[in-house]
Amino acid sequence: MKLKKLTREEFSWSLYDWSSSAVTLLLTAIIPIYLKSIGHNYNVADSMSTAHWGIVNSVSTLVLALCAPVIGAVADFKGNKNRFFNVFFTVGILSLFASVFLDNYYALLIANFVMLIGYTGTYIIYDAFLVDVSPDERMDYVSSFGFGMGYIGGSIPFVLSLLLIMLEPFGLDGVTAVKLSLALNGVWWLLFTLPFLKNVRQVYSIEKTKHVVSGTLKNVAATFKKIAHHKVMGLFLLSYFFYIDGVNTVITMSTEIGADKGIDANQMVLALLATQLVAAVSVMLCARLVKTTRAKPIILVSIAVFAGVCVFGYFMTTALHFWIMALVVALVLGTIQALSRSFFAKLIPEKDRNNEYFGFYSIMTRYASILGPLILAGLTLWTGSSRYGILGILVLFVAGFIIFARVKEPDEEKEAASCANSADVLG
């Protein structure tokens, strides 16, 4: 299937991946290490800092997960989708800039908690915008392209941040260098979000009702019932809950795990940079591969690779091991995220209520982000070693693989539904 070039809306939508991925790297590679350093001034051990960071991620995720269906339902009303995105984006960007001026360990934890609310909140809306900017037959390609843009775009401010932190030019001290890197990433996030704010608009919507609260709750309940009766969508969301939990945990806690293993911070950061570059190439190749190959087998292979990474992580002891783990993850990281997003988008039966459906998709994403860090933090605190926490994540990928293996492709599901409807008419 030959695909046309990206439209202005598709490209502007993809640019948000480019801009916001800088924040992802901050949360993965720089802020956790920075918190450990600041925590030393407050007699906070590295293992406790790991636990604190896991709790911050889990609680912020829980707050959004509880609100996601209602946010999605209200965002479906005409004109609300862009408003909700703007609010979350404003909260996130202001909290990031606030972190530049904070030196207290606990104040930084709070600021990052608020930033996580704003940052991840934008993705509840952003993911659903895929339905507005792209038709079904282009979704795999556009979603994969977006993730590829994210890996490339996120790497640029990340490299500049590394140069600031590692070289400490112009007589900067370590803390000031980190603060400047936070400001740099905030400017990047703001600047390259502007095309999205200008060009991406809500296409599918429902008219506002007089009774917004009761109407919203009814819509949420109705959508939940539809998902419950939609076997393929229900199975997909259940499998996604498990395997994306493991993926998110590997992403958000990787540097914490490496630090607990005694791996040099510079080695970890360089490995993560290489991960970004390899992942960018990998997901762009995937964008071409999905033109001729179904998404399901690619997702299954990706889940299996992550399961293997958990086993390998249990035995990780050296910087070389960390490099190997990081590069293997890079081969499938963007692919599993991009294809999961477009796989679900193509399952949505009512385009004008896509935010409601993506609200439940976000529940799976956000609740999944609670269980993984808690497993890792709990087993680490219980045993005193993060290696058992890493191994505990394996069960999430095993469960996700088994369930997803039973899920039909979106086009197979639509064909089956069409045949069933034809049979009913003939009957």
Short mmCIF file of C-alpha atoms in Angstrom, two decimals:
data_model
loop_
_atom_site.label_atom_id
_atom_site.label_comp_id
_atom_site.label_asym_id
_atom_site.label_seq_id
_atom_site.Cartn_x
_atom_site.Cartn_y
_atom_site.Cartn_z
CA MET A 1 0.00 0.00 0.00
CA LYS A 2 1.49 3.33 -1.10
CA LEU A 3 0.99 6.12 1.42
CA LYS A 4 0.88 9.83 0.62
CA LYS A 5 3.08 12.33 2.40
CA LEU A 6 2.01 13.51 5.82
CA THR A 7 -0.61 16.25 5.87
CA ARG A 8 0.01 19.46 7.81
CA GLU A 9 -2.20 18.18 10.61
CA GLU A 10 -0.45 14.80 10.76
CA PHE A 11 2.99 16.40 10.82
CA SER A 12 1.98 18.96 13.47
CA TRP A 13 0.53 16.14 15.55
CA SER A 14 3.79 14.20 15.21
CA LEU A 15 5.78 17.24 16.31
CA TYR A 16 4.30 16.93 19.80
CA ASP A 17 6.12 13.61 20.10
CA TRP A 18 9.24 15.50 18.96
CA SER A 19 8.81 18.19 21.63
CA SER A 20 7.51 16.17 24.58
CA SER A 21 10.03 13.34 24.31
CA ALA A 22 12.59 15.72 25.75
CA VAL A 23 10.57 15.58 28.97
CA THR A 24 10.48 11.78 28.83
CA LEU A 25 14.27 11.69 28.85
CA LEU A 26 14.39 14.19 31.70
CA LEU A 27 12.12 11.96 33.76
CA THR A 28 14.11 8.87 32.82
CA ALA A 29 17.75 9.91 32.89
CA ILE A 30 18.35 13.27 34.53
CA ILE A 31 15.75 14.03 37.20
CA PRO A 32 16.07 10.67 39.07
CA ILE A 33 19.86 11.03 39.26
CA TYR A 34 19.52 14.71 40.22
CA LEU A 35 17.08 13.77 43.01
CA LYS A 36 19.54 11.20 44.35
CA SER A 37 22.23 13.87 44.46
CA ILE A 38 19.98 16.41 46.21
CA GLY A 39 18.68 13.66 48.51
CA HIS A 40 22.17 13.08 49.89
CA ASN A 41 21.93 16.54 51.47
CA TYR A 42 18.84 15.31 53.36
CA ASN A 43 20.34 11.94 54.35
CA VAL A 44 18.13 10.10 51.83
CA ALA A 45 19.74 6.81 50.75
CA ASP A 46 19.81 5.90 47.04
CA SER A 47 17.46 2.95 47.58
CA MET A 48 14.96 5.23 49.37
CA SER A 49 15.21 7.77 46.55
CA THR A 50 14.35 4.94 44.15
CA ALA A 51 11.32 4.11 46.27
CA HIS A 52 10.26 7.78 46.49
CA TRP A 53 10.48 8.19 42.74
CA GLY A 54 8.45 5.03 42.22
CA ILE A 55 5.77 6.34 44.59
CA VAL A 56 5.65 9.75 42.86
CA ASN A 57 5.15 8.02 39.50
CA SER A 58 2.51 5.67 40.91
CA VAL A 59 0.42 8.28 42.75
CA SER A 60 0.42 10.77 39.85
CA THR A 61 -0.62 7.93 37.57
CA LEU A 62 -3.40 6.89 39.93
CA VAL A 63 -4.85 10.41 39.98
CA LEU A 64 -4.98 10.58 36.18
CA ALA A 65 -6.24 7.02 35.80
CA LEU A 66 -9.22 7.76 38.03
CA CYS A 67 -10.04 10.91 36.06
CA ALA A 68 -9.25 9.70 32.52
CA PRO A 69 -12.71 8.36 31.51
CA VAL A 70 -14.46 11.54 32.67
CA ILE A 71 -11.81 13.73 31.03
CA GLY A 72 -12.25 11.80 27.81
CA ALA A 73 -16.03 12.02 27.91
CA VAL A 74 -16.04 15.78 28.52
CA ALA A 75 -13.33 16.30 25.87
CA ASP A 76 -15.64 14.68 23.29
CA PHE A 77 -17.94 17.69 23.51
CA LYS A 78 -17.35 20.12 20.67
CA GLY A 79 -14.40 22.44 21.30
CA ASN A 80 -13.31 20.82 24.57
CA LYS A 81 -10.54 18.60 23.26
CA ASN A 82 -8.12 21.43 22.52
CA ARG A 83 -9.02 23.20 25.79
CA PHE A 84 -8.16 20.16 27.89
CA PHE A 85 -4.87 19.70 26.09
CA ASN A 86 -3.98 23.34 26.68
CA VAL A 87 -4.71 23.11 30.42
CA PHE A 88 -2.60 19.99 30.95
CA PHE A 89 0.22 21.41 28.85
CA THR A 90 0.23 24.66 30.84
CA VAL A 91 0.35 22.80 34.16
CA GLY A 92 3.22 20.62 32.95
CA ILE A 93 5.37 23.36 31.45
CA LEU A 94 4.98 25.71 34.43
CA SER A 95 5.90 22.94 36.89
CA LEU A 96 9.01 22.12 34.88
CA PHE A 97 10.15 25.72 34.91
CA ALA A 98 9.38 25.91 38.64
CA SER A 99 11.78 22.99 39.23
CA VAL A 100 14.61 25.18 37.94
CA PHE A 101 14.30 27.41 41.01
CA LEU A 102 13.88 24.69 43.67
CA ASP A 103 16.69 23.21 45.79
CA ASN A 104 14.73 21.34 48.46
CA TYR A 105 14.54 17.57 47.87
CA TYR A 106 10.90 17.27 48.95
CA ALA A 107 9.82 20.40 47.08
CA LEU A 108 11.38 18.93 43.94
CA LEU A 109 9.42 15.72 44.46
CA ILE A 110 6.19 17.75 44.68
CA ALA A 111 7.04 19.85 41.61
CA ASN A 112 7.79 16.73 39.61
CA PHE A 113 4.56 15.14 40.82
CA VAL A 114 2.60 18.12 39.43
CA MET A 115 4.64 18.07 36.22
CA LEU A 116 3.81 14.38 35.77
CA ILE A 117 0.10 15.22 36.11
CA GLY A 118 0.34 17.85 33.38
CA TYR A 119 2.71 15.94 31.11
CA THR A 120 0.90 12.61 31.13
CA GLY A 121 -2.46 14.43 31.05
CA THR A 122 -1.59 15.86 27.64
CA TYR A 123 -1.18 12.33 26.33
CA ILE A 124 -4.74 11.36 27.29
CA ILE A 125 -5.85 13.97 24.76
CA TYR A 126 -2.93 13.75 22.34
CA ASP A 127 -3.32 10.03 21.66
CA ALA A 128 -7.02 10.52 20.89
CA PHE A 129 -6.16 13.25 18.36
CA LEU A 130 -4.74 10.49 16.14
CA VAL A 131 -8.34 9.75 15.15
CA ASP A 132 -8.87 13.40 14.16
CA VAL A 133 -5.74 13.79 12.04
CA SER A 134 -5.52 10.42 10.29
CA PRO A 135 -7.81 7.83 8.62
CA ASP A 136 -7.68 4.17 9.69
CA GLU A 137 -5.46 3.00 6.84
CA ARG A 138 -2.74 5.54 7.76
CA MET A 139 -2.82 5.22 11.54
CA ASP A 140 -0.06 2.61 11.94
CA TYR A 141 2.23 4.68 9.74
CA VAL A 142 1.43 8.06 11.33
CA SER A 143 1.63 6.69 14.88
CA SER A 144 4.99 5.04 14.15
CA PHE A 145 6.27 8.20 12.46
CA GLY A 146 5.29 10.18 15.56
CA PHE A 147 7.27 7.92 17.85
CA GLY A 148 10.24 8.08 15.47
CA MET A 149 10.07 11.87 15.57
CA GLY A 150 9.95 11.66 19.33
CA TYR A 151 13.16 9.66 19.62
CA ILE A 152 15.02 12.02 17.29
CA GLY A 153 13.59 15.22 18.74
CA GLY A 154 14.08 14.12 22.32
CA SER A 155 17.72 13.28 21.68
CA ILE A 156 18.75 16.79 20.64
CA PRO A 157 18.06 18.66 23.92
CA PHE A 158 19.21 15.53 25.75
CA VAL A 159 22.66 15.73 24.12
CA LEU A 160 22.88 19.43 24.89
CA SER A 161 21.89 18.70 28.50
CA LEU A 162 24.58 16.02 28.72
CA LEU A 163 27.20 18.47 27.51
CA LEU A 164 26.13 20.97 30.15
CA ILE A 165 26.13 18.41 32.95
CA MET A 166 29.26 16.48 32.02
CA LEU A 167 31.48 19.37 30.86
CA GLU A 168 30.15 22.10 33.19
CA PRO A 169 31.26 24.88 30.80
CA PHE A 170 31.70 28.56 31.67
CA GLY A 171 32.59 27.70 35.25
CA LEU A 172 29.17 26.17 36.02
CA ASP A 173 28.81 23.91 39.03
CA GLY A 174 26.94 20.60 38.78
CA VAL A 175 23.65 21.83 40.25
CA THR A 176 23.51 24.92 38.02
CA ALA A 177 24.27 22.78 34.97
CA VAL A 178 21.29 20.53 35.77
CA LYS A 179 19.04 23.55 36.32
CA LEU A 180 20.02 24.96 32.93
CA SER A 181 19.29 21.59 31.33
CA LEU A 182 15.80 21.65 32.88
CA ALA A 183 15.21 25.13 31.46
CA LEU A 184 16.56 24.08 28.04
CA ASN A 185 14.19 21.12 27.85
CA GLY A 186 11.29 23.29 28.95
CA VAL A 187 11.95 25.77 26.13
CA TRP A 188 12.21 22.88 23.65
CA TRP A 189 8.92 21.41 24.84
CA LEU A 190 7.18 24.79 24.54
CA LEU A 191 8.65 25.83 21.19
CA PHE A 192 7.87 22.66 19.23
CA THR A 193 4.39 22.29 20.70
CA LEU A 194 3.34 25.54 19.00
CA PRO A 195 2.59 23.88 15.59
CA PHE A 196 0.31 21.39 17.37
CA LEU A 197 -1.50 24.22 19.16
CA LYS A 198 -1.93 26.08 15.86
CA ASN A 199 -2.83 23.33 13.38
CA VAL A 200 -4.40 20.37 15.18
CA ARG A 201 -8.13 20.66 15.73
CA GLN A 202 -10.92 18.44 16.95
CA VAL A 203 -12.76 16.92 13.97
CA TYR A 204 -15.02 14.34 15.61
CA SER A 205 -17.19 15.57 18.47
CA ILE A 206 -20.63 15.45 20.05
CA GLU A 207 -22.86 18.41 20.79
CA LYS A 208 -22.88 19.79 24.31
CA THR A 209 -25.88 19.02 26.49
CA LYS A 210 -27.61 21.13 29.13
CA HIS A 211 -26.83 18.61 31.84
CA VAL A 212 -23.08 18.21 31.36
CA VAL A 213 -22.31 16.31 34.57
CA SER A 214 -25.11 13.75 34.35
CA GLY A 215 -24.66 13.48 30.58
CA THR A 216 -20.96 12.87 30.95
CA LEU A 217 -21.45 10.14 33.55
CA LYS A 218 -24.06 8.47 31.35
CA ASN A 219 -21.69 8.59 28.38
CA VAL A 220 -18.87 7.04 30.43
CA ALA A 221 -21.17 4.25 31.63
CA ALA A 222 -22.46 3.62 28.12
CA THR A 223 -18.94 3.46 26.67
CA PHE A 224 -17.84 1.09 29.42
CA LYS A 225 -20.71 -1.25 28.57
CA LYS A 226 -19.82 -1.13 24.88
CA ILE A 227 -16.19 -2.00 25.63
CA ALA A 228 -17.31 -4.82 27.94
CA HIS A 229 -19.43 -6.30 25.13
CA HIS A 230 -16.74 -5.71 22.50
CA LYS A 231 -14.72 -8.89 22.99
CA VAL A 232 -11.73 -7.91 20.87
CA MET A 233 -11.40 -4.44 22.41
CA GLY A 234 -11.85 -5.85 25.92
CA LEU A 235 -9.18 -8.49 25.42
CA PHE A 236 -6.81 -5.98 23.87
CA LEU A 237 -7.18 -3.54 26.77
CA LEU A 238 -6.62 -6.32 29.29
CA SER A 239 -3.47 -7.50 27.54
CA TYR A 240 -2.30 -3.92 27.07
CA PHE A 241 -2.78 -3.30 30.79
CA PHE A 242 -0.20 -5.96 31.59
CA TYR A 243 2.45 -5.55 28.91
CA ILE A 244 2.51 -1.74 28.82
CA ASP A 245 2.87 -1.83 32.61
CA GLY A 246 6.16 -3.62 32.15
CA VAL A 247 7.24 -1.30 29.33
CA ASN A 248 6.53 1.85 31.36
CA THR A 249 8.35 0.45 34.38
CA VAL A 250 11.44 -0.35 32.32
CA ILE A 251 11.38 3.18 30.86
CA THR A 252 10.80 5.17 34.05
CA MET A 253 12.94 3.13 36.45
CA SER A 254 15.88 2.11 34.26
CA THR A 255 18.35 4.68 35.56
CA GLU A 256 17.30 3.99 39.15
CA ILE A 257 17.97 0.29 38.62
CA GLY A 258 21.34 1.01 37.02
CA ALA A 259 22.34 3.32 39.88
CA ASP A 260 21.44 0.64 42.43
CA LYS A 261 23.73 -1.75 40.54
CA GLY A 262 26.58 0.73 40.96
CA ILE A 263 26.78 1.55 37.26
CA ASP A 264 28.38 4.92 36.54
CA ALA A 265 25.84 7.67 35.81
CA ASN A 266 27.71 8.76 32.66
CA GLN A 267 27.58 5.19 31.31
CA MET A 268 23.84 5.02 31.94
CA VAL A 269 23.10 8.35 30.30
CA LEU A 270 25.20 7.55 27.23
CA ALA A 271 23.49 4.17 26.93
CA LEU A 272 20.09 5.85 27.06
CA LEU A 273 21.16 8.29 24.35
CA ALA A 274 22.18 5.36 22.15
CA THR A 275 18.82 3.81 22.94
CA GLN A 276 17.06 6.90 21.58
CA LEU A 277 18.98 6.81 18.32
CA VAL A 278 18.55 3.06 17.78
CA ALA A 279 14.85 3.32 18.67
CA ALA A 280 14.37 6.14 16.16
CA VAL A 281 15.78 4.02 13.33
CA SER A 282 13.87 0.95 14.50
CA VAL A 283 10.45 2.61 14.70
CA MET A 284 10.92 4.35 11.34
CA LEU A 285 11.65 0.94 9.79
CA CYS A 286 8.54 -0.33 11.53
CA ALA A 287 6.54 2.50 9.91
CA ARG A 288 7.51 1.01 6.55
CA LEU A 289 7.09 -2.59 7.65
CA VAL A 290 3.46 -2.13 8.70
CA LYS A 291 2.59 -1.23 5.10
CA THR A 292 2.91 -4.92 4.22
CA THR A 293 2.78 -6.74 7.59
CA ARG A 294 0.04 -6.96 10.20
CA ALA A 295 0.63 -5.24 13.52
CA LYS A 296 -0.25 -8.18 15.78
CA PRO A 297 2.81 -10.42 15.18
CA ILE A 298 5.12 -7.41 15.53
CA ILE A 299 3.58 -6.55 18.91
CA LEU A 300 3.87 -10.17 20.09
CA VAL A 301 7.57 -10.30 19.20
CA SER A 302 8.11 -7.00 21.02
CA ILE A 303 6.45 -8.33 24.19
CA ALA A 304 8.65 -11.45 24.07
CA VAL A 305 11.79 -9.32 23.75
CA PHE A 306 10.82 -7.27 26.83
CA ALA A 307 10.25 -10.50 28.79
CA GLY A 308 13.78 -11.58 27.90
CA VAL A 309 15.11 -8.20 29.05
CA CYS A 310 13.61 -8.76 32.52
CA VAL A 311 15.45 -12.08 32.87
CA PHE A 312 18.67 -10.51 31.60
CA GLY A 313 18.25 -7.58 34.01
CA TYR A 314 18.21 -9.97 36.97
CA PHE A 315 21.80 -10.96 36.15
CA MET A 316 22.98 -7.46 35.21
CA THR A 317 26.14 -6.43 37.10
CA THR A 318 28.32 -4.41 34.72
CA ALA A 319 28.07 -1.35 32.50
CA LEU A 320 28.31 -3.63 29.45
CA HIS A 321 25.25 -5.50 30.63
CA PHE A 322 23.38 -2.21 30.95
CA TRP A 323 24.40 -1.25 27.41
CA ILE A 324 23.21 -4.57 26.02
CA MET A 325 19.88 -4.29 27.84
CA ALA A 326 19.38 -0.70 26.68
CA LEU A 327 20.07 -1.46 23.01
CA VAL A 328 17.83 -4.54 22.96
CA VAL A 329 15.01 -2.49 24.49
CA ALA A 330 15.61 0.18 21.82
CA LEU A 331 14.83 -2.28 19.03
CA VAL A 332 11.22 -2.74 20.16
CA LEU A 333 10.40 0.18 22.48
CA GLY A 334 8.89 2.62 19.98
CA THR A 335 7.36 -0.18 17.94
CA ILE A 336 5.28 -1.64 20.76
CA GLN A 337 4.06 1.80 21.85
CA ALA A 338 3.25 3.10 18.36
CA LEU A 339 1.45 -0.01 17.12
CA SER A 340 -0.51 -0.43 20.37
CA ARG A 341 -1.82 3.13 20.00
CA SER A 342 -2.89 2.73 16.38
CA PHE A 343 -4.18 -0.83 16.99
CA PHE A 344 -6.62 0.51 19.57
CA ALA A 345 -7.56 3.58 17.51
CA LYS A 346 -8.67 1.33 14.64
CA LEU A 347 -10.87 -0.68 17.00
CA ILE A 348 -12.95 2.38 17.99
CA PRO A 349 -16.45 1.98 16.50
CA GLU A 350 -17.64 5.57 17.11
CA LYS A 351 -15.19 8.22 15.94
CA ASP A 352 -17.19 11.09 17.49
CA ARG A 353 -16.65 9.52 20.92
CA ASN A 354 -12.97 8.67 20.44
CA ASN A 355 -11.92 10.57 23.58
CA GLU A 356 -14.19 8.43 25.74
CA TYR A 357 -12.62 5.28 24.34
CA PHE A 358 -9.12 6.70 24.71
CA GLY A 359 -10.04 7.63 28.26
CA PHE A 360 -10.34 3.91 29.01
CA TYR A 361 -7.18 3.27 27.00
CA SER A 362 -5.47 5.79 29.27
CA ILE A 363 -6.80 3.97 32.33
CA MET A 364 -4.99 0.87 31.16
CA THR A 365 -1.85 2.90 30.48
CA ARG A 366 -1.95 4.82 33.77
CA TYR A 367 -3.06 2.00 36.08
CA ALA A 368 -0.45 -0.17 34.43
CA SER A 369 2.08 2.48 35.39
CA ILE A 370 1.07 2.00 39.02
CA LEU A 371 1.49 -1.75 39.34
CA GLY A 372 4.96 -2.04 37.78
CA PRO A 373 6.74 0.59 39.88
CA LEU A 374 5.02 -0.73 43.02
CA ILE A 375 6.19 -4.28 42.25
CA LEU A 376 9.72 -3.03 41.70
CA ALA A 377 9.69 -0.72 44.76
CA GLY A 378 8.04 -3.31 47.00
CA LEU A 379 10.39 -6.16 46.13
CA THR A 380 13.39 -3.83 46.33
CA LEU A 381 12.43 -2.61 49.82
CA TRP A 382 11.58 -6.15 50.97
CA THR A 383 14.76 -7.83 49.69
CA GLY A 384 17.15 -4.88 49.72
CA SER A 385 18.07 -5.56 46.08
CA SER A 386 16.48 -4.21 42.88
CA ARG A 387 17.35 -7.40 40.93
CA TYR A 388 14.28 -9.15 42.37
CA GLY A 389 12.12 -6.18 41.44
CA ILE A 390 13.33 -6.44 37.85
CA LEU A 391 12.52 -10.13 37.72
CA GLY A 392 9.07 -9.49 39.21
CA ILE A 393 8.16 -7.38 36.18
CA LEU A 394 8.45 -10.51 34.00
CA VAL A 395 5.00 -11.74 35.04
CA LEU A 396 3.42 -8.67 33.43
CA PHE A 397 4.86 -9.46 30.01
CA VAL A 398 3.93 -13.15 30.25
CA ALA A 399 0.31 -12.27 31.07
CA GLY A 400 0.17 -9.64 28.32
CA PHE A 401 1.56 -12.03 25.71
CA ILE A 402 -0.88 -14.85 26.52
CA ILE A 403 -3.92 -12.58 26.38
CA PHE A 404 -2.87 -10.58 23.32
CA ALA A 405 -2.29 -13.81 21.38
CA ARG A 406 -6.10 -14.25 21.45
CA VAL A 407 -6.85 -10.77 20.08
CA LYS A 408 -7.97 -10.42 16.44
CA GLU A 409 -6.57 -7.76 14.13
CA PRO A 410 -8.92 -4.72 13.75
CA ASP A 411 -9.70 -5.48 10.11
CA GLU A 412 -10.43 -9.13 10.95
CA GLU A 413 -12.80 -8.01 13.68
CA LYS A 414 -14.63 -5.60 11.37
CA GLU A 415 -14.89 -8.31 8.69
CA ALA A 416 -16.29 -10.77 11.23
CA ALA A 417 -18.79 -8.17 12.47
CA SER A 418 -19.84 -7.44 8.87
CA CYS A 419 -20.40 -11.14 8.18
CA ALA A 420 -22.41 -11.49 11.39
CA ASN A 421 -24.62 -8.53 10.44
CA SER A 422 -25.15 -9.98 6.96
CA ALA A 423 -26.13 -13.31 8.48
CA ASP A 424 -28.63 -11.56 10.75
CA VAL A 425 -30.19 -9.78 7.78
CA LEU A 426 -30.43 -12.98 5.75
CA GLY A 427 -31.81 -14.81 8.77
#
